[in-house]
Amino acid sequence: MREVEYKTIGILGGMGPEATLCLFQLIISNTVASSDQEHLPVVICNLPQIPDRTRHIVYGEDSPLPGLRKGAETLIKAGADFVIISCNTAHYYLPYLKELVDIPFIDMISVTVAHVVSHGFGKAGLLATTGTISSGLYQRKFADSGVELIVLDASDQESLVMEAVYGAQGVKAGFRNEPLRLLKEAVRMLREKGAECIVGGCTEIPLVLDEESAGMPFVNSMELLAREAIVKAGGVCRGKYLSREGDDS
């Protein structure tokens, strides 16, 4: 067993609960370990009652920032050395959250963009919530990167991606078949617009869509975040080592 003093990963979750579980699973499955003791210490704060991020950004409803602050403070008290957030859209609040709590964060958006750039794609299609797209999170990070970011038209964004995530038969409601059908149609449209890869910029999307079902290179932002967290915590990552993009410690 390696003699390593591991850092404790804090997962600020509940956005949604299943995505939080998947993020934890990705940390486990991407860690090289031959015993329990070589896995990483992780504490999870699952707060599903945090107001919806898209509803706040797009429609001005209740802000999730107080809930995010509460979750981060809970993780600090639980012994986390740094925090990862299991929601792309919630990263809109990261600059404000950093002013409120004294703990490092890993920026999933930065990590994802760095991965796309490093693989030499010229055009990337973004599948994300309307909140993420409206906030410009990925657009700002991709600016001056040499990669053109492609998004769906507003009507297709609502009828395909938002319906796949939030609809009555969407991912957040526990369904899989209908979301997969809708997202595959969204992928087809982005490919027609010239996308060379698809960025899964919502943590519910990789729960149903992967490279095989997309039929083209698929960038799983949640898995990239998990792998970056493993490295930061002092663990050994399976496969290729990631750069330390997005680490603000």
PDB file of C-alpha atoms in Angstrom:
ATOM      1  CA  MET A   1       0.000   0.000   0.000  1.00  0.00           C
ATOM      2  CA  ARG A   2       1.317   3.461  -0.889  1.00  0.00           C
ATOM      3  CA  GLU A   3       2.242   5.648   2.044  1.00  0.00           C
ATOM      4  CA  VAL A   4       0.261   8.731   1.058  1.00  0.00           C
ATOM      5  CA  GLU A   5      -1.594  11.313   3.072  1.00  0.00           C
ATOM      6  CA  TYR A   6      -4.668  11.801   0.940  1.00  0.00           C
ATOM      7  CA  LYS A   7      -6.702  14.975   0.801  1.00  0.00           C
ATOM      8  CA  THR A   8     -10.430  14.704   1.448  1.00  0.00           C
ATOM      9  CA  ILE A   9     -12.729  15.421  -1.487  1.00  0.00           C
ATOM     10  CA  GLY A  10     -15.933  17.302  -0.711  1.00  0.00           C
ATOM     11  CA  ILE A  11     -18.847  16.790  -3.095  1.00  0.00           C
ATOM     12  CA  LEU A  12     -21.452  19.545  -3.031  1.00  0.00           C
ATOM     13  CA  GLY A  13     -24.390  17.656  -4.465  1.00  0.00           C
ATOM     14  CA  GLY A  14     -28.122  17.180  -4.687  1.00  0.00           C
ATOM     15  CA  MET A  15     -28.201  18.909  -8.094  1.00  0.00           C
ATOM     16  CA  GLY A  16     -29.517  16.322  -8.841  1.00  0.00           C
ATOM     17  CA  PRO A  17     -29.162  13.436  -6.378  1.00  0.00           C
ATOM     18  CA  GLU A  18     -28.525  10.803  -9.060  1.00  0.00           C
ATOM     19  CA  ALA A  19     -25.818  12.912 -10.691  1.00  0.00           C
ATOM     20  CA  THR A  20     -24.202  13.251  -7.256  1.00  0.00           C
ATOM     21  CA  LEU A  21     -24.201   9.477  -6.840  1.00  0.00           C
ATOM     22  CA  CYS A  22     -22.730   9.061 -10.312  1.00  0.00           C
ATOM     23  CA  LEU A  23     -19.939  11.540  -9.537  1.00  0.00           C
ATOM     24  CA  PHE A  24     -18.989   9.549  -6.437  1.00  0.00           C
ATOM     25  CA  GLN A  25     -19.059   6.327  -8.464  1.00  0.00           C
ATOM     26  CA  LEU A  26     -16.807   7.904 -11.076  1.00  0.00           C
ATOM     27  CA  ILE A  27     -14.266   8.821  -8.398  1.00  0.00           C
ATOM     28  CA  ILE A  28     -14.222   5.212  -7.218  1.00  0.00           C
ATOM     29  CA  SER A  29     -14.105   3.633 -10.676  1.00  0.00           C
ATOM     30  CA  ASN A  30     -11.368   5.974 -11.951  1.00  0.00           C
ATOM     31  CA  THR A  31      -9.085   5.486  -8.932  1.00  0.00           C
ATOM     32  CA  VAL A  32      -6.272   2.928  -9.146  1.00  0.00           C
ATOM     33  CA  ALA A  33      -6.547   0.983  -5.890  1.00  0.00           C
ATOM     34  CA  SER A  34      -5.832  -2.560  -4.756  1.00  0.00           C
ATOM     35  CA  SER A  35      -7.363  -2.168  -1.297  1.00  0.00           C
ATOM     36  CA  ASP A  36      -9.944  -0.098   0.551  1.00  0.00           C
ATOM     37  CA  GLN A  37      -7.162   2.005   2.011  1.00  0.00           C
ATOM     38  CA  GLU A  38      -5.941   3.146  -1.422  1.00  0.00           C
ATOM     39  CA  HIS A  39      -9.288   4.715  -2.235  1.00  0.00           C
ATOM     40  CA  LEU A  40      -9.819   8.381  -1.425  1.00  0.00           C
ATOM     41  CA  PRO A  41     -11.642   9.976   1.509  1.00  0.00           C
ATOM     42  CA  VAL A  42     -14.826  11.641   0.268  1.00  0.00           C
ATOM     43  CA  VAL A  43     -17.535  13.549   2.105  1.00  0.00           C
ATOM     44  CA  ILE A  44     -20.832  14.317   0.391  1.00  0.00           C
ATOM     45  CA  CYS A  45     -23.355  17.014   1.172  1.00  0.00           C
ATOM     46  CA  ASN A  46     -26.515  16.135  -0.750  1.00  0.00           C
ATOM     47  CA  LEU A  47     -28.883  19.133  -0.761  1.00  0.00           C
ATOM     48  CA  PRO A  48     -31.728  18.547  -3.261  1.00  0.00           C
ATOM     49  CA  GLN A  49     -33.609  21.532  -1.809  1.00  0.00           C
ATOM     50  CA  ILE A  50     -31.147  24.002  -3.353  1.00  0.00           C
ATOM     51  CA  PRO A  51     -33.304  26.078  -5.754  1.00  0.00           C
ATOM     52  CA  ASP A  52     -33.030  25.230  -9.426  1.00  0.00           C
ATOM     53  CA  ARG A  53     -30.151  27.041 -11.060  1.00  0.00           C
ATOM     54  CA  THR A  54     -31.741  27.498 -14.480  1.00  0.00           C
ATOM     55  CA  ARG A  55     -34.956  28.849 -12.937  1.00  0.00           C
ATOM     56  CA  HIS A  56     -32.911  31.544 -11.184  1.00  0.00           C
ATOM     57  CA  ILE A  57     -30.654  32.469 -14.105  1.00  0.00           C
ATOM     58  CA  VAL A  58     -33.370  32.549 -16.750  1.00  0.00           C
ATOM     59  CA  TYR A  59     -36.490  33.532 -14.801  1.00  0.00           C
ATOM     60  CA  GLY A  60     -35.163  35.321 -11.710  1.00  0.00           C
ATOM     61  CA  GLU A  61     -36.617  32.830  -9.235  1.00  0.00           C
ATOM     62  CA  ASP A  62     -35.028  31.982  -5.854  1.00  0.00           C
ATOM     63  CA  SER A  63     -31.234  32.087  -5.825  1.00  0.00           C
ATOM     64  CA  PRO A  64     -29.374  28.852  -5.084  1.00  0.00           C
ATOM     65  CA  LEU A  65     -26.401  30.753  -3.651  1.00  0.00           C
ATOM     66  CA  PRO A  66     -27.491  30.537   0.036  1.00  0.00           C
ATOM     67  CA  GLY A  67     -27.967  26.778  -0.358  1.00  0.00           C
ATOM     68  CA  LEU A  68     -24.615  26.401  -2.088  1.00  0.00           C
ATOM     69  CA  ARG A  69     -22.971  28.333   0.731  1.00  0.00           C
ATOM     70  CA  LYS A  70     -24.658  26.136   3.338  1.00  0.00           C
ATOM     71  CA  GLY A  71     -23.478  23.015   1.540  1.00  0.00           C
ATOM     72  CA  ALA A  72     -19.900  24.248   1.237  1.00  0.00           C
ATOM     73  CA  GLU A  73     -19.794  25.204   4.915  1.00  0.00           C
ATOM     74  CA  THR A  74     -21.116  21.755   5.824  1.00  0.00           C
ATOM     75  CA  LEU A  75     -18.317  20.155   3.811  1.00  0.00           C
ATOM     76  CA  ILE A  76     -15.706  22.328   5.529  1.00  0.00           C
ATOM     77  CA  LYS A  77     -16.993  21.238   8.933  1.00  0.00           C
ATOM     78  CA  ALA A  78     -16.888  17.615   7.754  1.00  0.00           C
ATOM     79  CA  GLY A  79     -13.184  17.917   6.934  1.00  0.00           C
ATOM     80  CA  ALA A  80     -13.117  18.462   3.165  1.00  0.00           C
ATOM     81  CA  ASP A  81      -9.866  19.883   1.799  1.00  0.00           C
ATOM     82  CA  PHE A  82     -11.451  21.064  -1.444  1.00  0.00           C
ATOM     83  CA  VAL A  83     -14.877  21.016  -3.085  1.00  0.00           C
ATOM     84  CA  ILE A  84     -16.288  19.776  -6.375  1.00  0.00           C
ATOM     85  CA  ILE A  85     -19.839  20.614  -7.466  1.00  0.00           C
ATOM     86  CA  SER A  86     -21.999  18.007  -9.212  1.00  0.00           C
ATOM     87  CA  CYS A  87     -23.797  20.530 -11.441  1.00  0.00           C
ATOM     88  CA  ASN A  88     -22.508  22.460 -14.450  1.00  0.00           C
ATOM     89  CA  THR A  89     -25.022  25.288 -14.127  1.00  0.00           C
ATOM     90  CA  ALA A  90     -24.144  25.815 -10.460  1.00  0.00           C
ATOM     91  CA  HIS A  91     -20.675  26.907 -11.596  1.00  0.00           C
ATOM     92  CA  TYR A  92     -22.260  30.216 -12.580  1.00  0.00           C
ATOM     93  CA  TYR A  93     -22.223  30.991  -8.838  1.00  0.00           C
ATOM     94  CA  LEU A  94     -18.653  29.841  -8.241  1.00  0.00           C
ATOM     95  CA  PRO A  95     -17.071  33.343  -8.252  1.00  0.00           C
ATOM     96  CA  TYR A  96     -19.606  34.480  -5.623  1.00  0.00           C
ATOM     97  CA  LEU A  97     -19.261  31.288  -3.583  1.00  0.00           C
ATOM     98  CA  LYS A  98     -15.485  31.689  -3.410  1.00  0.00           C
ATOM     99  CA  GLU A  99     -16.027  35.063  -1.738  1.00  0.00           C
ATOM    100  CA  LEU A 100     -18.262  33.488   0.928  1.00  0.00           C
ATOM    101  CA  VAL A 101     -16.356  30.338   1.944  1.00  0.00           C
ATOM    102  CA  ASP A 102     -12.665  29.689   2.521  1.00  0.00           C
ATOM    103  CA  ILE A 103     -11.964  26.446   0.661  1.00  0.00           C
ATOM    104  CA  PRO A 104     -10.557  25.657  -2.803  1.00  0.00           C
ATOM    105  CA  PHE A 105     -12.865  24.515  -5.606  1.00  0.00           C
ATOM    106  CA  ILE A 106     -12.200  22.661  -8.852  1.00  0.00           C
ATOM    107  CA  ASP A 107     -13.906  24.383 -11.781  1.00  0.00           C
ATOM    108  CA  MET A 108     -15.567  21.679 -13.895  1.00  0.00           C
ATOM    109  CA  ILE A 109     -16.089  24.078 -16.809  1.00  0.00           C
ATOM    110  CA  SER A 110     -12.381  24.916 -17.036  1.00  0.00           C
ATOM    111  CA  VAL A 111     -11.404  21.254 -16.817  1.00  0.00           C
ATOM    112  CA  THR A 112     -13.835  20.316 -19.583  1.00  0.00           C
ATOM    113  CA  VAL A 113     -12.770  23.097 -21.920  1.00  0.00           C
ATOM    114  CA  ALA A 114      -9.092  22.253 -21.388  1.00  0.00           C
ATOM    115  CA  HIS A 115      -9.839  18.643 -22.366  1.00  0.00           C
ATOM    116  CA  VAL A 116     -11.600  19.659 -25.589  1.00  0.00           C
ATOM    117  CA  VAL A 117      -8.804  22.041 -26.550  1.00  0.00           C
ATOM    118  CA  SER A 118      -6.079  19.483 -25.806  1.00  0.00           C
ATOM    119  CA  HIS A 119      -7.708  16.958 -28.139  1.00  0.00           C
ATOM    120  CA  GLY A 120      -7.582  19.315 -31.109  1.00  0.00           C
ATOM    121  CA  PHE A 121     -11.268  19.624 -31.901  1.00  0.00           C
ATOM    122  CA  GLY A 122     -12.142  22.611 -34.065  1.00  0.00           C
ATOM    123  CA  LYS A 123     -15.878  22.692 -33.321  1.00  0.00           C
ATOM    124  CA  ALA A 124     -17.666  21.426 -30.207  1.00  0.00           C
ATOM    125  CA  GLY A 125     -21.417  20.972 -29.800  1.00  0.00           C
ATOM    126  CA  LEU A 126     -22.758  21.838 -26.350  1.00  0.00           C
ATOM    127  CA  LEU A 127     -25.572  19.931 -24.658  1.00  0.00           C
ATOM    128  CA  ALA A 128     -26.423  21.853 -21.509  1.00  0.00           C
ATOM    129  CA  THR A 129     -29.319  23.416 -19.651  1.00  0.00           C
ATOM    130  CA  THR A 130     -30.740  26.702 -20.854  1.00  0.00           C
ATOM    131  CA  GLY A 131     -29.348  28.224 -17.659  1.00  0.00           C
ATOM    132  CA  THR A 132     -25.807  27.147 -18.505  1.00  0.00           C
ATOM    133  CA  ILE A 133     -26.135  28.400 -22.076  1.00  0.00           C
ATOM    134  CA  SER A 134     -27.767  31.693 -21.048  1.00  0.00           C
ATOM    135  CA  SER A 135     -25.079  32.323 -18.437  1.00  0.00           C
ATOM    136  CA  GLY A 136     -22.314  32.033 -21.046  1.00  0.00           C
ATOM    137  CA  LEU A 137     -20.261  29.727 -18.818  1.00  0.00           C
ATOM    138  CA  TYR A 138     -18.850  27.636 -21.641  1.00  0.00           C
ATOM    139  CA  GLN A 139     -18.841  30.469 -24.173  1.00  0.00           C
ATOM    140  CA  ARG A 140     -16.515  32.554 -21.982  1.00  0.00           C
ATOM    141  CA  LYS A 141     -14.175  29.653 -21.283  1.00  0.00           C
ATOM    142  CA  PHE A 142     -13.985  28.718 -24.972  1.00  0.00           C
ATOM    143  CA  ALA A 143     -13.336  32.305 -26.061  1.00  0.00           C
ATOM    144  CA  ASP A 144      -9.920  32.639 -27.739  1.00  0.00           C
ATOM    145  CA  SER A 145      -9.369  28.864 -27.401  1.00  0.00           C
ATOM    146  CA  GLY A 146      -9.487  28.202 -31.135  1.00  0.00           C
ATOM    147  CA  VAL A 147     -12.536  25.951 -30.665  1.00  0.00           C
ATOM    148  CA  GLU A 148     -15.886  27.088 -32.039  1.00  0.00           C
ATOM    149  CA  LEU A 149     -18.748  26.303 -29.668  1.00  0.00           C
ATOM    150  CA  ILE A 150     -22.030  25.289 -31.298  1.00  0.00           C
ATOM    151  CA  VAL A 151     -25.399  25.365 -29.524  1.00  0.00           C
ATOM    152  CA  LEU A 152     -28.925  24.458 -30.593  1.00  0.00           C
ATOM    153  CA  ASP A 153     -31.511  26.972 -31.716  1.00  0.00           C
ATOM    154  CA  ALA A 154     -33.675  28.170 -28.829  1.00  0.00           C
ATOM    155  CA  SER A 155     -36.727  26.113 -29.800  1.00  0.00           C
ATOM    156  CA  ASP A 156     -34.725  22.909 -30.215  1.00  0.00           C
ATOM    157  CA  GLN A 157     -32.903  23.604 -26.952  1.00  0.00           C
ATOM    158  CA  GLU A 158     -36.228  23.659 -25.094  1.00  0.00           C
ATOM    159  CA  SER A 159     -37.973  20.805 -26.903  1.00  0.00           C
ATOM    160  CA  LEU A 160     -34.995  18.453 -26.886  1.00  0.00           C
ATOM    161  CA  VAL A 161     -32.442  19.139 -24.137  1.00  0.00           C
ATOM    162  CA  MET A 162     -34.645  20.761 -21.502  1.00  0.00           C
ATOM    163  CA  GLU A 163     -37.386  18.212 -22.117  1.00  0.00           C
ATOM    164  CA  ALA A 164     -34.837  15.399 -21.817  1.00  0.00           C
ATOM    165  CA  VAL A 165     -33.625  16.729 -18.470  1.00  0.00           C
ATOM    166  CA  TYR A 166     -36.693  18.345 -16.882  1.00  0.00           C
ATOM    167  CA  GLY A 167     -39.647  16.825 -18.739  1.00  0.00           C
ATOM    168  CA  ALA A 168     -42.334  14.586 -17.265  1.00  0.00           C
ATOM    169  CA  GLN A 169     -40.384  11.634 -18.677  1.00  0.00           C
ATOM    170  CA  GLY A 170     -36.991  13.306 -18.242  1.00  0.00           C
ATOM    171  CA  VAL A 171     -33.816  12.258 -16.484  1.00  0.00           C
ATOM    172  CA  LYS A 172     -34.648  14.113 -13.279  1.00  0.00           C
ATOM    173  CA  ALA A 173     -37.923  12.171 -13.117  1.00  0.00           C
ATOM    174  CA  GLY A 174     -36.000   8.893 -13.319  1.00  0.00           C
ATOM    175  CA  PHE A 175     -36.590   8.037 -16.996  1.00  0.00           C
ATOM    176  CA  ARG A 176     -34.022   6.944 -19.590  1.00  0.00           C
ATOM    177  CA  ASN A 177     -35.550   5.932 -22.934  1.00  0.00           C
ATOM    178  CA  GLU A 178     -37.273   9.189 -23.841  1.00  0.00           C
ATOM    179  CA  PRO A 179     -34.332  11.380 -22.751  1.00  0.00           C
ATOM    180  CA  LEU A 180     -31.978   9.247 -24.840  1.00  0.00           C
ATOM    181  CA  ARG A 181     -34.211   9.613 -27.903  1.00  0.00           C
ATOM    182  CA  LEU A 182     -34.371  13.397 -27.480  1.00  0.00           C
ATOM    183  CA  LEU A 183     -30.650  13.787 -26.858  1.00  0.00           C
ATOM    184  CA  LYS A 184     -29.712  11.648 -29.853  1.00  0.00           C
ATOM    185  CA  GLU A 185     -31.809  13.996 -31.999  1.00  0.00           C
ATOM    186  CA  ALA A 186     -30.010  16.967 -30.436  1.00  0.00           C
ATOM    187  CA  VAL A 187     -26.668  15.333 -31.241  1.00  0.00           C
ATOM    188  CA  ARG A 188     -27.767  14.833 -34.858  1.00  0.00           C
ATOM    189  CA  MET A 189     -28.598  18.531 -35.148  1.00  0.00           C
ATOM    190  CA  LEU A 190     -25.297  19.626 -33.624  1.00  0.00           C
ATOM    191  CA  ARG A 191     -23.403  17.303 -35.954  1.00  0.00           C
ATOM    192  CA  GLU A 192     -25.225  18.846 -38.928  1.00  0.00           C
ATOM    193  CA  LYS A 193     -24.064  22.252 -37.676  1.00  0.00           C
ATOM    194  CA  GLY A 194     -20.476  21.002 -37.867  1.00  0.00           C
ATOM    195  CA  ALA A 195     -19.755  19.716 -34.359  1.00  0.00           C
ATOM    196  CA  GLU A 196     -16.769  17.361 -34.174  1.00  0.00           C
ATOM    197  CA  CYS A 197     -17.456  16.368 -30.573  1.00  0.00           C
ATOM    198  CA  ILE A 198     -20.294  16.693 -28.089  1.00  0.00           C
ATOM    199  CA  VAL A 199     -19.747  18.298 -24.684  1.00  0.00           C
ATOM    200  CA  GLY A 200     -22.022  16.864 -22.006  1.00  0.00           C
ATOM    201  CA  GLY A 201     -22.367  20.183 -20.216  1.00  0.00           C
ATOM    202  CA  CYS A 202     -25.121  19.043 -17.844  1.00  0.00           C
ATOM    203  CA  THR A 203     -24.439  16.347 -15.288  1.00  0.00           C
ATOM    204  CA  GLU A 204     -27.734  14.577 -16.034  1.00  0.00           C
ATOM    205  CA  ILE A 205     -26.807  14.057 -19.689  1.00  0.00           C
ATOM    206  CA  PRO A 206     -24.053  11.438 -19.176  1.00  0.00           C
ATOM    207  CA  LEU A 207     -26.565   9.397 -17.165  1.00  0.00           C
ATOM    208  CA  VAL A 208     -28.190   8.463 -20.497  1.00  0.00           C
ATOM    209  CA  LEU A 209     -25.814   9.514 -23.292  1.00  0.00           C
ATOM    210  CA  ASP A 210     -22.299   8.252 -23.985  1.00  0.00           C
ATOM    211  CA  GLU A 211     -19.925   8.044 -26.934  1.00  0.00           C
ATOM    212  CA  GLU A 212     -21.535   4.886 -28.300  1.00  0.00           C
ATOM    213  CA  SER A 213     -25.091   6.213 -28.222  1.00  0.00           C
ATOM    214  CA  ALA A 214     -23.979   9.647 -29.481  1.00  0.00           C
ATOM    215  CA  GLY A 215     -22.138   8.041 -32.387  1.00  0.00           C
ATOM    216  CA  MET A 216     -19.296  10.570 -32.111  1.00  0.00           C
ATOM    217  CA  PRO A 217     -16.707  11.765 -29.562  1.00  0.00           C
ATOM    218  CA  PHE A 218     -18.479  12.587 -26.292  1.00  0.00           C
ATOM    219  CA  VAL A 219     -16.884  14.705 -23.552  1.00  0.00           C
ATOM    220  CA  ASN A 220     -18.252  13.751 -20.136  1.00  0.00           C
ATOM    221  CA  SER A 221     -17.735  16.805 -17.923  1.00  0.00           C
ATOM    222  CA  MET A 222     -18.618  14.862 -14.788  1.00  0.00           C
ATOM    223  CA  GLU A 223     -16.027  12.164 -15.418  1.00  0.00           C
ATOM    224  CA  LEU A 224     -13.368  14.782 -16.136  1.00  0.00           C
ATOM    225  CA  LEU A 225     -14.210  16.467 -12.826  1.00  0.00           C
ATOM    226  CA  ALA A 226     -13.947  13.138 -10.992  1.00  0.00           C
ATOM    227  CA  ARG A 227     -10.551  12.425 -12.519  1.00  0.00           C
ATOM    228  CA  GLU A 228      -9.245  15.888 -11.700  1.00  0.00           C
ATOM    229  CA  ALA A 229     -10.410  15.463  -8.105  1.00  0.00           C
ATOM    230  CA  ILE A 230      -8.583  12.136  -7.827  1.00  0.00           C
ATOM    231  CA  VAL A 231      -5.310  13.763  -8.867  1.00  0.00           C
ATOM    232  CA  LYS A 232      -5.775  16.716  -6.525  1.00  0.00           C
ATOM    233  CA  ALA A 233      -6.527  14.390  -3.617  1.00  0.00           C
ATOM    234  CA  GLY A 234      -3.262  12.509  -4.163  1.00  0.00           C
ATOM    235  CA  GLY A 235      -4.729   9.414  -5.789  1.00  0.00           C
ATOM    236  CA  VAL A 236      -3.706   7.627  -8.960  1.00  0.00           C
ATOM    237  CA  CYS A 237      -6.032   8.018 -11.946  1.00  0.00           C
ATOM    238  CA  ARG A 238      -6.795   5.212 -14.363  1.00  0.00           C
ATOM    239  CA  GLY A 239      -5.645   5.976 -17.905  1.00  0.00           C
ATOM    240  CA  LYS A 240      -4.213   9.274 -19.067  1.00  0.00           C
ATOM    241  CA  TYR A 241      -3.266  11.847 -16.432  1.00  0.00           C
ATOM    242  CA  LEU A 242      -5.208  15.104 -16.721  1.00  0.00           C
ATOM    243  CA  SER A 243      -3.751  18.587 -16.578  1.00  0.00           C
ATOM    244  CA  ARG A 244      -4.548  20.608 -13.470  1.00  0.00           C
ATOM    245  CA  GLU A 245      -6.847  23.063 -15.213  1.00  0.00           C
ATOM    246  CA  GLY A 246      -9.512  24.605 -13.018  1.00  0.00           C
ATOM    247  CA  ASP A 247      -7.638  24.092  -9.729  1.00  0.00           C
ATOM    248  CA  ASP A 248      -7.725  27.353  -7.776  1.00  0.00           C
ATOM    249  CA  SER A 249      -5.932  26.147  -4.676  1.00  0.00           C
TER     250      SER A 249
END
